[in-house]
Short mmCIF file of C-alpha atoms and ligand atoms in Angstrom, two decimals:
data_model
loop_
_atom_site.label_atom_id
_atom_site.label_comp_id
_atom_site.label_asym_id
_atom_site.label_seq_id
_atom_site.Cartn_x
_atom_site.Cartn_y
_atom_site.Cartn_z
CA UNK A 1 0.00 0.00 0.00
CA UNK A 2 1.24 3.73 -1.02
CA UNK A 3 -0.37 7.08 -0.26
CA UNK A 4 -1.92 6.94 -3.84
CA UNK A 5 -3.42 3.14 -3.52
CA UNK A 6 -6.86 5.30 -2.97
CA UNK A 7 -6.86 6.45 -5.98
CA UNK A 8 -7.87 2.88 -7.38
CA UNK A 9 -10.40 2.12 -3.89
CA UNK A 10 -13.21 3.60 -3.03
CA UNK A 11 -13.49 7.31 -1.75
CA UNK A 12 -15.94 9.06 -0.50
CA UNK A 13 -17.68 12.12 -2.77
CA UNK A 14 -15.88 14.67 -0.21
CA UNK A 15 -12.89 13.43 -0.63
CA UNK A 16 -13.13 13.13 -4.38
CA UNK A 17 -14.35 16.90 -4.49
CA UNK A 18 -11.13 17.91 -2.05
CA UNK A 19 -8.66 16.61 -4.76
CA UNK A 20 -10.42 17.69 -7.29
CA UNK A 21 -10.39 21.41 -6.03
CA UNK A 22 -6.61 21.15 -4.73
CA UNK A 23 -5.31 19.26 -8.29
CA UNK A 24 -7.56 19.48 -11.24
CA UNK A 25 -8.19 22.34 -13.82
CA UNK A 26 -11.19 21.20 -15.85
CA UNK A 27 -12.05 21.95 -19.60
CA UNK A 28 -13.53 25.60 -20.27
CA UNK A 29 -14.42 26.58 -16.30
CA UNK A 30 -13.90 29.39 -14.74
CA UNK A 31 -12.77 27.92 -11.37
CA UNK A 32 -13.70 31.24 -9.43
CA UNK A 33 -17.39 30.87 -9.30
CA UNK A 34 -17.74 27.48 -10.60
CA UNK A 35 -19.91 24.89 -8.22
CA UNK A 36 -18.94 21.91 -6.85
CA UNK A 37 -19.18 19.76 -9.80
CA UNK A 38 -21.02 16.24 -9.15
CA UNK A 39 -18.93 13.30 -8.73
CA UNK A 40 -19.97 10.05 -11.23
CA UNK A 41 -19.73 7.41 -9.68
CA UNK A 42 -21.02 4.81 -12.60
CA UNK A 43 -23.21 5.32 -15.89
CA UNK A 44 -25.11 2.73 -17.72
CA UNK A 45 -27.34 3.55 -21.02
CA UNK A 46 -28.84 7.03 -20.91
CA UNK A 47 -28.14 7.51 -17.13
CA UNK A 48 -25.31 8.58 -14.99
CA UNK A 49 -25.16 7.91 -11.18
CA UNK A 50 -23.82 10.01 -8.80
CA UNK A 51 -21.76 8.70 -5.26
CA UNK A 52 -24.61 8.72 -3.64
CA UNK A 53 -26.85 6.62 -6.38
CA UNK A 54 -28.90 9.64 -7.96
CA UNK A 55 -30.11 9.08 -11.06
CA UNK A 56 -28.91 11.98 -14.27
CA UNK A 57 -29.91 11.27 -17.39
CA UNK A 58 -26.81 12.61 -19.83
CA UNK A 59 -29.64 14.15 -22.23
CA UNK A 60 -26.24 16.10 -24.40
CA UNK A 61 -25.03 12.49 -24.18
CA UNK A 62 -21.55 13.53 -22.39
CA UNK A 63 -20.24 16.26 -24.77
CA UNK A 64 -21.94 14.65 -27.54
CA UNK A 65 -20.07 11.49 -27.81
CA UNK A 66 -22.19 8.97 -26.20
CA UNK A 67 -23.91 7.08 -29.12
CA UNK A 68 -25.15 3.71 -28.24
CA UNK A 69 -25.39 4.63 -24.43
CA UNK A 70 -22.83 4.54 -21.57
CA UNK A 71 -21.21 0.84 -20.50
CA UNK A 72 -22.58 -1.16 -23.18
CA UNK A 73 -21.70 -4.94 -23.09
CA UNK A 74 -20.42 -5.40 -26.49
CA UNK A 75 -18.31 -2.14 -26.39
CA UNK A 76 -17.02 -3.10 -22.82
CA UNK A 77 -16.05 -6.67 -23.77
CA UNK A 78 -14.31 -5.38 -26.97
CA UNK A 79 -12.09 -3.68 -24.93
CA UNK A 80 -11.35 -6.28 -22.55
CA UNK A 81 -10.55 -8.61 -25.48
CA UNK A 82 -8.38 -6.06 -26.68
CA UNK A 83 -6.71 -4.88 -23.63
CA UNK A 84 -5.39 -8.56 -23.18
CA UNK A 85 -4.09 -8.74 -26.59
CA UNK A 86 -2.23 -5.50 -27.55
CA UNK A 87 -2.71 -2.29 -25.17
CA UNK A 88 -0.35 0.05 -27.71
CA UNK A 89 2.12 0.31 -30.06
CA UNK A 90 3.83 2.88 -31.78
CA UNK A 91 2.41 3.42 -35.37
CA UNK A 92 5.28 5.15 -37.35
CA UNK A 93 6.99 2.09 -38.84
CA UNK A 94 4.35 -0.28 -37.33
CA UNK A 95 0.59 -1.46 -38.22
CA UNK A 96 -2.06 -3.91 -36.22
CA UNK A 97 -5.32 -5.20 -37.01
CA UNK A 98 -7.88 -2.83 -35.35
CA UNK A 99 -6.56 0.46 -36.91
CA UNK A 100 -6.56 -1.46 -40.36
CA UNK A 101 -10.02 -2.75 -40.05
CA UNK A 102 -11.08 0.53 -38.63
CA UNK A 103 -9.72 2.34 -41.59
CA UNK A 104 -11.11 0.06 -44.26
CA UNK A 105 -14.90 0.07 -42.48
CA UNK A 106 -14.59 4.06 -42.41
CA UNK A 107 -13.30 3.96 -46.10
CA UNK A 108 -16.58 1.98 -46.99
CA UNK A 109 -18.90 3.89 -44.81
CA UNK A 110 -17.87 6.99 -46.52
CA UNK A 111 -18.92 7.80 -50.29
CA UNK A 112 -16.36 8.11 -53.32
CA UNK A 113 -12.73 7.87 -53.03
CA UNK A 114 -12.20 9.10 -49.03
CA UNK A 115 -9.87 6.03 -48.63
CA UNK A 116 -7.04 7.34 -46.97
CA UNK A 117 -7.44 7.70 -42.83
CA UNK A 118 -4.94 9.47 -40.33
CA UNK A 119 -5.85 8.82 -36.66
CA UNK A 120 -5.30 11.51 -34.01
CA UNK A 121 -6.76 11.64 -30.71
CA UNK A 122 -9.85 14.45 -30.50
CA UNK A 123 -11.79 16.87 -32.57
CA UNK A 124 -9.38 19.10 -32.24
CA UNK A 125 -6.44 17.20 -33.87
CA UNK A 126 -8.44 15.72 -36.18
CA UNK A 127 -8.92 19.55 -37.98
CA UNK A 128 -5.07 20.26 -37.31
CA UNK A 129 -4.19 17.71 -39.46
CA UNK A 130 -7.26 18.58 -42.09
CA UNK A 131 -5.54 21.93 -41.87
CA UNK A 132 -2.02 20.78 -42.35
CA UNK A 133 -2.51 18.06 -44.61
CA UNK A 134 -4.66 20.82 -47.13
CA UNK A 135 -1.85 23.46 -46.61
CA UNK A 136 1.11 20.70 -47.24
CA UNK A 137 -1.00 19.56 -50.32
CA UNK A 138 -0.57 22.66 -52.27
CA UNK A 139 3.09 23.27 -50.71
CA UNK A 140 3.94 19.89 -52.30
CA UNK A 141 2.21 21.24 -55.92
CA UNK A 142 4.56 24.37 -55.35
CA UNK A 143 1.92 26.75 -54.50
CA UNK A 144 1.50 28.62 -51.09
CA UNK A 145 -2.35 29.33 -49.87
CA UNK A 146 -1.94 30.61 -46.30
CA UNK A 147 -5.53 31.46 -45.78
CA UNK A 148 -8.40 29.47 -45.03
CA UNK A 149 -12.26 30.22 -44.67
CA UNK A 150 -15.10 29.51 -42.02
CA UNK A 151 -18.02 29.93 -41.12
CA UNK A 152 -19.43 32.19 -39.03
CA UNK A 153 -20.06 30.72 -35.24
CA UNK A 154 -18.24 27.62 -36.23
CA UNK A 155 -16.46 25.99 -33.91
CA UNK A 156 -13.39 23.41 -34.67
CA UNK A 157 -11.47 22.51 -31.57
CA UNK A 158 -9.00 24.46 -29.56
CA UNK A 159 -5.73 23.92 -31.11
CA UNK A 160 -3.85 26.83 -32.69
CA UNK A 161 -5.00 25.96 -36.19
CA UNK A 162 -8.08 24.81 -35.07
CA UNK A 163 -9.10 27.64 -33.24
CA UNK A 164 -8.06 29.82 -35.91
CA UNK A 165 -11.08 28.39 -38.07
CA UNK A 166 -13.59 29.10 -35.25
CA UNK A 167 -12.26 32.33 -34.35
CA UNK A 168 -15.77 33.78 -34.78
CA UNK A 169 -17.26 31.45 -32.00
CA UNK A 170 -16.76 33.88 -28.99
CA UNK A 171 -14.18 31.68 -27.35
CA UNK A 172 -10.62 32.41 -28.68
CA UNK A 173 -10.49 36.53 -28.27
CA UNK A 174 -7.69 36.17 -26.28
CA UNK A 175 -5.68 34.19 -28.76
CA UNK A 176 -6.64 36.20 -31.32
CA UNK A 177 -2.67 37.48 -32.49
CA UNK A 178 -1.92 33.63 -32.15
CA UNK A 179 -3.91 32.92 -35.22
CA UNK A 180 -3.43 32.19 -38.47
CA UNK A 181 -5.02 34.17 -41.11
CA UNK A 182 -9.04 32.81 -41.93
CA UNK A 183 -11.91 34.63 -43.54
CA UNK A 184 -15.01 34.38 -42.02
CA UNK A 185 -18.42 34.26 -44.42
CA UNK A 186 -21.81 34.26 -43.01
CA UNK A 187 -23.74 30.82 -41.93
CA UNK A 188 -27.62 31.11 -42.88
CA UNK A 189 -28.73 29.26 -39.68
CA UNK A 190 -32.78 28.52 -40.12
CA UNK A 191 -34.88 26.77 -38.32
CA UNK A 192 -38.79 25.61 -38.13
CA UNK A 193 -41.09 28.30 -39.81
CA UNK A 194 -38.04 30.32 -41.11
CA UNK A 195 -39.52 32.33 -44.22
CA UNK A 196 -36.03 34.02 -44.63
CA UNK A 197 -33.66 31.43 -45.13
CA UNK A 198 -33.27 31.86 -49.04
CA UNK A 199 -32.34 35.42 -48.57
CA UNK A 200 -29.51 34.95 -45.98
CA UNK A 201 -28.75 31.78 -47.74
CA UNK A 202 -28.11 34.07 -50.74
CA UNK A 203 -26.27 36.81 -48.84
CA UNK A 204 -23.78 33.76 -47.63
CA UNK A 205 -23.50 32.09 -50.75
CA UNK A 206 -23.13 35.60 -52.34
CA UNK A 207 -19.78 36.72 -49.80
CA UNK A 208 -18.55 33.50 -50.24
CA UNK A 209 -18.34 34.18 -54.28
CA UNK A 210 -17.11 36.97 -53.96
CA UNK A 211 -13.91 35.91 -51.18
CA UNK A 212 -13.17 33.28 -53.66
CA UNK A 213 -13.06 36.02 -56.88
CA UNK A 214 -10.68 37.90 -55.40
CA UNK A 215 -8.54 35.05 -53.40
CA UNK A 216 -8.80 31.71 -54.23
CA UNK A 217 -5.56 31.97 -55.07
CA UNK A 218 -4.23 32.04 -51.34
CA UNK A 219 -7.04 29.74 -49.91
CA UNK A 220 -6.09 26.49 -49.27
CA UNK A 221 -9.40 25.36 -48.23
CA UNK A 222 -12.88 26.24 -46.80
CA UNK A 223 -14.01 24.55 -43.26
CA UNK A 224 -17.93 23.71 -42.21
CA UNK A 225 -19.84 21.68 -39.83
CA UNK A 226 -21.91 20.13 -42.77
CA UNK A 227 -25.71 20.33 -41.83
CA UNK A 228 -25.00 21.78 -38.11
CA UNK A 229 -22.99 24.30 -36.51
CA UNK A 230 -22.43 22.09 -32.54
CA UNK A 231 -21.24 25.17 -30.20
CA UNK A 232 -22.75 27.49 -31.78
CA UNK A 233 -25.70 26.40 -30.29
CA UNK A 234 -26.42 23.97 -32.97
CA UNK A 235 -27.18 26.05 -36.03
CA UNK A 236 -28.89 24.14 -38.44
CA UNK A 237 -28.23 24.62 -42.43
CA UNK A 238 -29.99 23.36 -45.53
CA UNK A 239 -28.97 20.30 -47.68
CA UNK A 240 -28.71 22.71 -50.30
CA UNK A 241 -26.86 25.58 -49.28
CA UNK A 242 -24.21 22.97 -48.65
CA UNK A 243 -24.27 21.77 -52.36
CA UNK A 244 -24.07 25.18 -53.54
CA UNK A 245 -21.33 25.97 -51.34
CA UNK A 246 -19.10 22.88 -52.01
CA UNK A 247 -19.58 23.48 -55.88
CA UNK A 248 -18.39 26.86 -55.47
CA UNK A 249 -15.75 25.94 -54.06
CA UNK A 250 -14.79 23.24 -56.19
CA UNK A 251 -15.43 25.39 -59.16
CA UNK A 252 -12.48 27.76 -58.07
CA UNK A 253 -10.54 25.09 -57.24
CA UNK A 254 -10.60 25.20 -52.91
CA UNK A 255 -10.26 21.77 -50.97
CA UNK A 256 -13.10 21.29 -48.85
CA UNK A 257 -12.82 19.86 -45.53
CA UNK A 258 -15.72 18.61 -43.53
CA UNK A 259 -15.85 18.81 -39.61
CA UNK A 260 -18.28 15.69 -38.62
CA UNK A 261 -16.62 15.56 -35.26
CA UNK A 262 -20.64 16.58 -33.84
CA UNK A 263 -22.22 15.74 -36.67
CA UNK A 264 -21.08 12.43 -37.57
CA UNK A 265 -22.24 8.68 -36.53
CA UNK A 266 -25.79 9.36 -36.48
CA UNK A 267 -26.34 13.04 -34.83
CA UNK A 268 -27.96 14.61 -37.74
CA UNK A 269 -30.52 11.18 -38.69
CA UNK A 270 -27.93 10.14 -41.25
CA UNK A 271 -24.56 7.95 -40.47
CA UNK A 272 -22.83 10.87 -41.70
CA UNK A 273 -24.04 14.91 -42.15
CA UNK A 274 -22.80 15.13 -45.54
CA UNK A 275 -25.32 12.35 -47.00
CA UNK A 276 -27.97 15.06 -46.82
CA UNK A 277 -26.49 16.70 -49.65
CA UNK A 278 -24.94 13.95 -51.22
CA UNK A 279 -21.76 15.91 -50.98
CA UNK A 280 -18.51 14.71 -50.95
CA UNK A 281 -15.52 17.16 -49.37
CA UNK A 282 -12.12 16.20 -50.16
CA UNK A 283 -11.42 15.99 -46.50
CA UNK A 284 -13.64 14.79 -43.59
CA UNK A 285 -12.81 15.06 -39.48
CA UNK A 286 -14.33 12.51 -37.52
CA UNK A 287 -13.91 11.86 -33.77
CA UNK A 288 -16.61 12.30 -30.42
CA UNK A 289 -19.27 9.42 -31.71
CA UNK A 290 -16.26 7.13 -33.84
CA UNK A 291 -15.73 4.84 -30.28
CA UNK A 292 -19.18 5.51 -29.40
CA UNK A 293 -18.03 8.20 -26.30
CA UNK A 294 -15.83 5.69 -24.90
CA UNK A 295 -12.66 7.00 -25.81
CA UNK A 296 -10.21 9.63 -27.40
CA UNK A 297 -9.96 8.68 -31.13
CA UNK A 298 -9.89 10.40 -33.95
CA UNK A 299 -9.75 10.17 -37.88
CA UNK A 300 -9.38 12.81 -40.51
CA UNK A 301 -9.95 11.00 -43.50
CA UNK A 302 -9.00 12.16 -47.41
CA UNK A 303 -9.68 11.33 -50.68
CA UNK A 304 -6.43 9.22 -52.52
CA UNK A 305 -5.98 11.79 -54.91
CA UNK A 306 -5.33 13.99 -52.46
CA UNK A 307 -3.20 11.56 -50.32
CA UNK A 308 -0.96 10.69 -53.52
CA UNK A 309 0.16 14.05 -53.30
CA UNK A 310 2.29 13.22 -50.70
CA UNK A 311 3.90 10.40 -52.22
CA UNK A 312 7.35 10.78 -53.01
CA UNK A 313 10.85 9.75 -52.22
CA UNK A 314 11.84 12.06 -50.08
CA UNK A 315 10.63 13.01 -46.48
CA UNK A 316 10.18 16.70 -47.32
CA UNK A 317 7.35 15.80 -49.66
CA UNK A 318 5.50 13.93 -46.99
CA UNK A 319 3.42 14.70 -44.03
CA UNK A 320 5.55 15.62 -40.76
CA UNK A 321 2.74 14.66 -38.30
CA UNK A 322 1.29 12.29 -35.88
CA UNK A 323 0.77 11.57 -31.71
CA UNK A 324 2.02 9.25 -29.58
CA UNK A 325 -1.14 7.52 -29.26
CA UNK A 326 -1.99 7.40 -33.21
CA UNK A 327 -3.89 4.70 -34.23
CA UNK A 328 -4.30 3.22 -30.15
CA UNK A 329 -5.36 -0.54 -30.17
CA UNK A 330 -7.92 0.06 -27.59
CA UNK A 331 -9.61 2.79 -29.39
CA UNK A 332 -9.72 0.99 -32.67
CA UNK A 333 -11.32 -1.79 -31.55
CA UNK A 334 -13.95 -0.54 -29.85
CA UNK A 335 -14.76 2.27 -32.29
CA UNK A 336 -15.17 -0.76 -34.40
CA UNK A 337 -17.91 -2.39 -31.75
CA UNK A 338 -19.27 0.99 -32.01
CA UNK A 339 -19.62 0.57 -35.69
CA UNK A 340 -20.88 -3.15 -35.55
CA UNK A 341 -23.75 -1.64 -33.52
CA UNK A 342 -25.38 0.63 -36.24
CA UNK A 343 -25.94 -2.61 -38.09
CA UNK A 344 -26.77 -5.46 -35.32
CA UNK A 345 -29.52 -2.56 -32.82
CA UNK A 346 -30.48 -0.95 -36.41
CA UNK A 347 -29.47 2.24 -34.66
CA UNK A 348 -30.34 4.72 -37.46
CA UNK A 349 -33.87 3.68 -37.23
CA UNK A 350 -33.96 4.64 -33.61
CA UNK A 351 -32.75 8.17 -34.07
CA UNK A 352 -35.56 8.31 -36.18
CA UNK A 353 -37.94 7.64 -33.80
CA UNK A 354 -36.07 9.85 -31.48
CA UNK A 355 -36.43 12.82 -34.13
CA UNK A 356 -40.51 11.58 -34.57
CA UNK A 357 -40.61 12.30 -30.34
CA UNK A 358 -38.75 15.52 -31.13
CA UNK A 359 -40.91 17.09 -33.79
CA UNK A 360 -44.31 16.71 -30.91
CA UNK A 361 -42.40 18.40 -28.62
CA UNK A 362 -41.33 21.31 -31.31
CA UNK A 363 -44.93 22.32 -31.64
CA UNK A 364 -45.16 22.76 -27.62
CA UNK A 365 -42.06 24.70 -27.69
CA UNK A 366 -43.30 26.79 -30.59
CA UNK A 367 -46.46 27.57 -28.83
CA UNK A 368 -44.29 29.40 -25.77
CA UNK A 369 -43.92 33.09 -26.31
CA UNK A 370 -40.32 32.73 -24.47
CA UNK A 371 -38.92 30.20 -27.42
CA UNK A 372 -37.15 31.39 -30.27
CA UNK A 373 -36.11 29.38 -33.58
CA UNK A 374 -37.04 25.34 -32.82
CA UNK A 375 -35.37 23.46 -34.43
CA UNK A 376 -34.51 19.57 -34.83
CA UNK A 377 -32.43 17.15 -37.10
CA UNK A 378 -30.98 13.67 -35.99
CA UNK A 379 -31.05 13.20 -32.41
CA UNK A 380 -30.88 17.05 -31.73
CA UNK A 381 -33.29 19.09 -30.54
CA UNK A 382 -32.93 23.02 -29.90
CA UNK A 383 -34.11 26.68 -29.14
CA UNK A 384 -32.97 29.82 -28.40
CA UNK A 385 -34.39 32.18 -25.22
CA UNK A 386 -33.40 36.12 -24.30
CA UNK A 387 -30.63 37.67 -26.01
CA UNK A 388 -27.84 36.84 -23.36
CA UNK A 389 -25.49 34.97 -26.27
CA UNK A 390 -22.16 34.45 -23.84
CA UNK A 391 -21.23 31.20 -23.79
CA UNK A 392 -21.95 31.42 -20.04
CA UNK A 393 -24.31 33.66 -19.74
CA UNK A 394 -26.36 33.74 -16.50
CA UNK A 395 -29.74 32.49 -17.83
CA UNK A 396 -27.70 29.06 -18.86
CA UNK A 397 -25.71 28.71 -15.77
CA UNK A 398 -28.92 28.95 -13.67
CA UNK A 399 -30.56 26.57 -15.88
CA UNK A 400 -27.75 24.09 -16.24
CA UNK A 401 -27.79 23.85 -12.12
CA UNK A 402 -31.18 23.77 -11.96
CA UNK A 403 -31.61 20.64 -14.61
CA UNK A 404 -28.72 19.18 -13.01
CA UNK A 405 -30.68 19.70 -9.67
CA UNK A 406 -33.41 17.66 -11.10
CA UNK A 407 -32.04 14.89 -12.77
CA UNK A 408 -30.79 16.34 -15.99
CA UNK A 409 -27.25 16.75 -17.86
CA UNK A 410 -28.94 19.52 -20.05
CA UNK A 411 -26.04 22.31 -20.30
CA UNK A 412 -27.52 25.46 -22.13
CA UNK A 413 -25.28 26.98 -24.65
CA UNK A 414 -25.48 31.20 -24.11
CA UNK A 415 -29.06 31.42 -24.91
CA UNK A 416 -29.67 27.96 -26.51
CA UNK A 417 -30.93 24.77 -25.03
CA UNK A 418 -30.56 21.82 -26.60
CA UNK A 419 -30.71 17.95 -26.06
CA UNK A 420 -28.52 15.50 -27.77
CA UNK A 421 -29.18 12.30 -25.84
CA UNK A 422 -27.76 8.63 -26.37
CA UNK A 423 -29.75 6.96 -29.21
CA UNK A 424 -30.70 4.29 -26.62
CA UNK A 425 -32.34 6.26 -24.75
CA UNK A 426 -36.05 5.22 -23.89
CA UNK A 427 -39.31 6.94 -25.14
CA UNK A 428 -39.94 7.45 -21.09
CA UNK A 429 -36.75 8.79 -20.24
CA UNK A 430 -37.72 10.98 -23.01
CA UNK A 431 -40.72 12.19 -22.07
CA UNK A 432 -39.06 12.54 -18.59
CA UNK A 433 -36.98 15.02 -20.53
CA UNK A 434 -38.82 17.21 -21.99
CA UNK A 435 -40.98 17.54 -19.35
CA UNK A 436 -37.93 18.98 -16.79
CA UNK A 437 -36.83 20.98 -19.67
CA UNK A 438 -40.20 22.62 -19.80
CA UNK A 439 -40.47 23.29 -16.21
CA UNK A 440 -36.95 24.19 -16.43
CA UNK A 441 -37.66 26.99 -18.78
CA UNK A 442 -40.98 28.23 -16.98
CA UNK A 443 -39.61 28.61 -14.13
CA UNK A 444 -37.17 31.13 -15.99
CA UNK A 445 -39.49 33.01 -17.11
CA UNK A 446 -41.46 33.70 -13.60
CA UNK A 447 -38.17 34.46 -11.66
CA UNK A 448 -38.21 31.50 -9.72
CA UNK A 449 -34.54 29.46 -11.05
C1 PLP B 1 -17.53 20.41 -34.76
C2 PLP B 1 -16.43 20.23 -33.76
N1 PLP B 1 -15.16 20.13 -34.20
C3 PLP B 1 -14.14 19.95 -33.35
C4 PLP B 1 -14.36 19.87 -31.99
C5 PLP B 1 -13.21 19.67 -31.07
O1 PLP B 1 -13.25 18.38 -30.54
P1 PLP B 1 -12.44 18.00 -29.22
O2 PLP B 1 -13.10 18.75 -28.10
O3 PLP B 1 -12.61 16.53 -29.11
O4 PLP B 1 -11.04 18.41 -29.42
C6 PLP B 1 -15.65 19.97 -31.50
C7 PLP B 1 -15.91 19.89 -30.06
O5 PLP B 1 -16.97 20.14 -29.57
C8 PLP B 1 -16.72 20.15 -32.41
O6 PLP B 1 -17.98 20.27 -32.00
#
């Protein structure tokens, strides 16, 4: 026994919460005012359990990774398996059987030629290497394009490159001299009953022409979240905007690069956002759903043609990146379980009932004088309230605690709730939900949060 055996035993929630405020600096908090955060104890399908039992139902399924619901059987005995066979290995100069058959089921999941996968570990890595593999790709034809475009309120990751694309998403002001250079066109965001949409869809399409008439020369490609903007409070975008915008693009001669980190493995009621359109970018990102929320994997997956550029027989001509942990055993194998489970629980036929259970509760939500813009595609379901926008803005502090105070992981966005559950999650738990997001938001509106 050591002084850090405990860390493997059981604790009690105090003590948990003591180390946690002495060592740990968690993801975007501002430790100054932030509450003592619960301590999860276990999870199983939709729910997570605190240390002292209680019951939350993860209804933005854990950052939006969760797919086929927490501690699932198959998943957890894929890992096992794997975890006795080969834990790691380095994979410059080495290959294994899970990232191979991981790569090949992506490459047929996907549509044309995106055959060629590079594993990182998160969202964020995932666009880095979009970014550098699009930049290197016209360094190696001898060209140099140092600027890229985005989307207004799109948001990529927090890496330097990554942030860079989604510096309009409120987060990154403080970074801003960091960046590198991006030009940001409009995003025509509808939603239910939106008799505008062609107009600002024309307005977008329209800035984006003209960016590209005067600089497609320097842009090495154009980023989106195909179908849905995530933190931005997910924006929602036509089928066909997207087509328009990726044949602009292609028409002058700009790579395209998908983000599906959000959007992809079933989010949007498709396996992948970009079948809406029938679109095909030359680059796709992929990570959150790929090991169904269990853990950090990503791929950022390109078409060959673009991959042969990189051929060569010289280093300088290929790609000077990669992680320690690219391509992880563990990961690959059970983002393939993960995969195996779209076919074997017909998965994409649940989401659909999950969006059928949405679109009732969009009409109650429409009714309320206090909800702005419903909207729902996939699994997602969302509104905007007041006009506080901040990413924390007091209205969605008060009703994160509150939901969390009764049972729900709901975590407003500014002024945007939204649910994003686990696709297993039961028409009852549903109804549970939508019932404490209600209350949630009346109580809101007569003062009484
Ligand atoms: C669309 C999109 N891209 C990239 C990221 C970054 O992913 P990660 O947080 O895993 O680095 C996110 C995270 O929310 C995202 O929503």
């Amino acid at each position: 026994m050591n002084e850090h055996s405990n860390l493997q035993g059981s604790q009690s929630a105090e003590e948990i919460i003591a180390l946690d405020k002495r060592h740990v600096w968690h993801p975007y908090t501002q430790h100054g005012v932030e509450v003592e955060p619960p301590v999860i104890a276990r999870a199983k399908g939709a729910s997570l359990f605190d240390a002292d039992g209680r019951e939350i139902l993860d209804m933005i399924s854990s950052w939006w990774t969760c797919t086929h619901g927490h501690a699932h059987p198959k998943i957890n005995a894929a890992l096992a398996r794997q975890a006795d066979t080969l834990e790691h290995i380095m994979f410059a100069g080495f290959t294994h059987a899970p990232a191979v058959n991981l790569a090949k089921a992506l490459s047929d999941l996907l549509p044309d030629d995106l055959n060629r996968v590079f594993f990182t570990d998160d969202g964020s890595t995932a666009v880095e290497t979009a970014i550098k593999v699009a930049y290197k790709s016209w360094v190696n034809r001898g060209q140099t394009r140092r600027t890229l475009v985005a989307f207004d309120g799109g948001y990529h990751g927090d890496t330097l490159g990554a942030m860079s694309v989604g510096r309009s998403s409120q987060m990154f002001g403080a970074f801003k001299d960091l960046m590198c250079d991006v030009r940001v066109v409009p995003y025509p965001a509808t939603f239910e009953g939106d008799d505008a949409v062609e107009e600002r869809e024309a307005g977008a399409l329209s800035a984006l022409e003209a960016l590209l008439a005067d600089h497609k020369q320097d842009i090495a490609a154009l980023i989106i979240e195909p179908m849905m903007q995530g933190a931005a409070g997910l924006r929602m975008c036509r089928p066909s905007f997207l087509k328009r915008m990726v044949a602009m693009a292609r028409a002058a001669n700009v790579l395209v690069i998908f983000d599906e980190v959000a959007t992809g493995f079933g989010r949007t009621g498709k396996l992948f956002a970009m079948e809406h359109a029938d679109v095909t970018p030359d680059i796709v990102c992929l990570s959150k759903g790929l090991t169904g929320g269990y853990m950090a994997l990503a791929a950022t997956v390109v078409r060959d043609r673009l991959f042969d550029i990189f051929l060569g027989h010289d280093f300088d001509r290929a790609l000077p990146h990669g992680h320690s942990f690219t391509g992880n055993p563990l990961a690959c194998a059970v983002a393939l379980a993960s995969l195996g489970l779209f076919e074997e629980e017909q998965t994409m036929a649940r989401i659909t009932q999950i969006n059928a259970r949405h679109r009732t509760v969009l009409d109650v939500l429409a009714a309320r004088p206090d909800v702005m813009r419903p909207r729902t595609l996939g699994s997602a379901l969302a509104f905007d309230f007041g006009n506080d926008t901040q990413y924390q803005s007091d209205a969605s502090l008060k009703l994160r605690a509150w939901y969390l105070a009764n049972g729900l992981n709901i975590r407003p966005i500014g002024s945007t709730v939204y649910l994003m559950p686990p696709y297993c999650i039961t028409d009852d738990e549903l109804a549970r939900a939508y019932a404490t997001m209600i209350e949630g938001m009346d109580r809101l509106a007569s003062g009484s949060l």
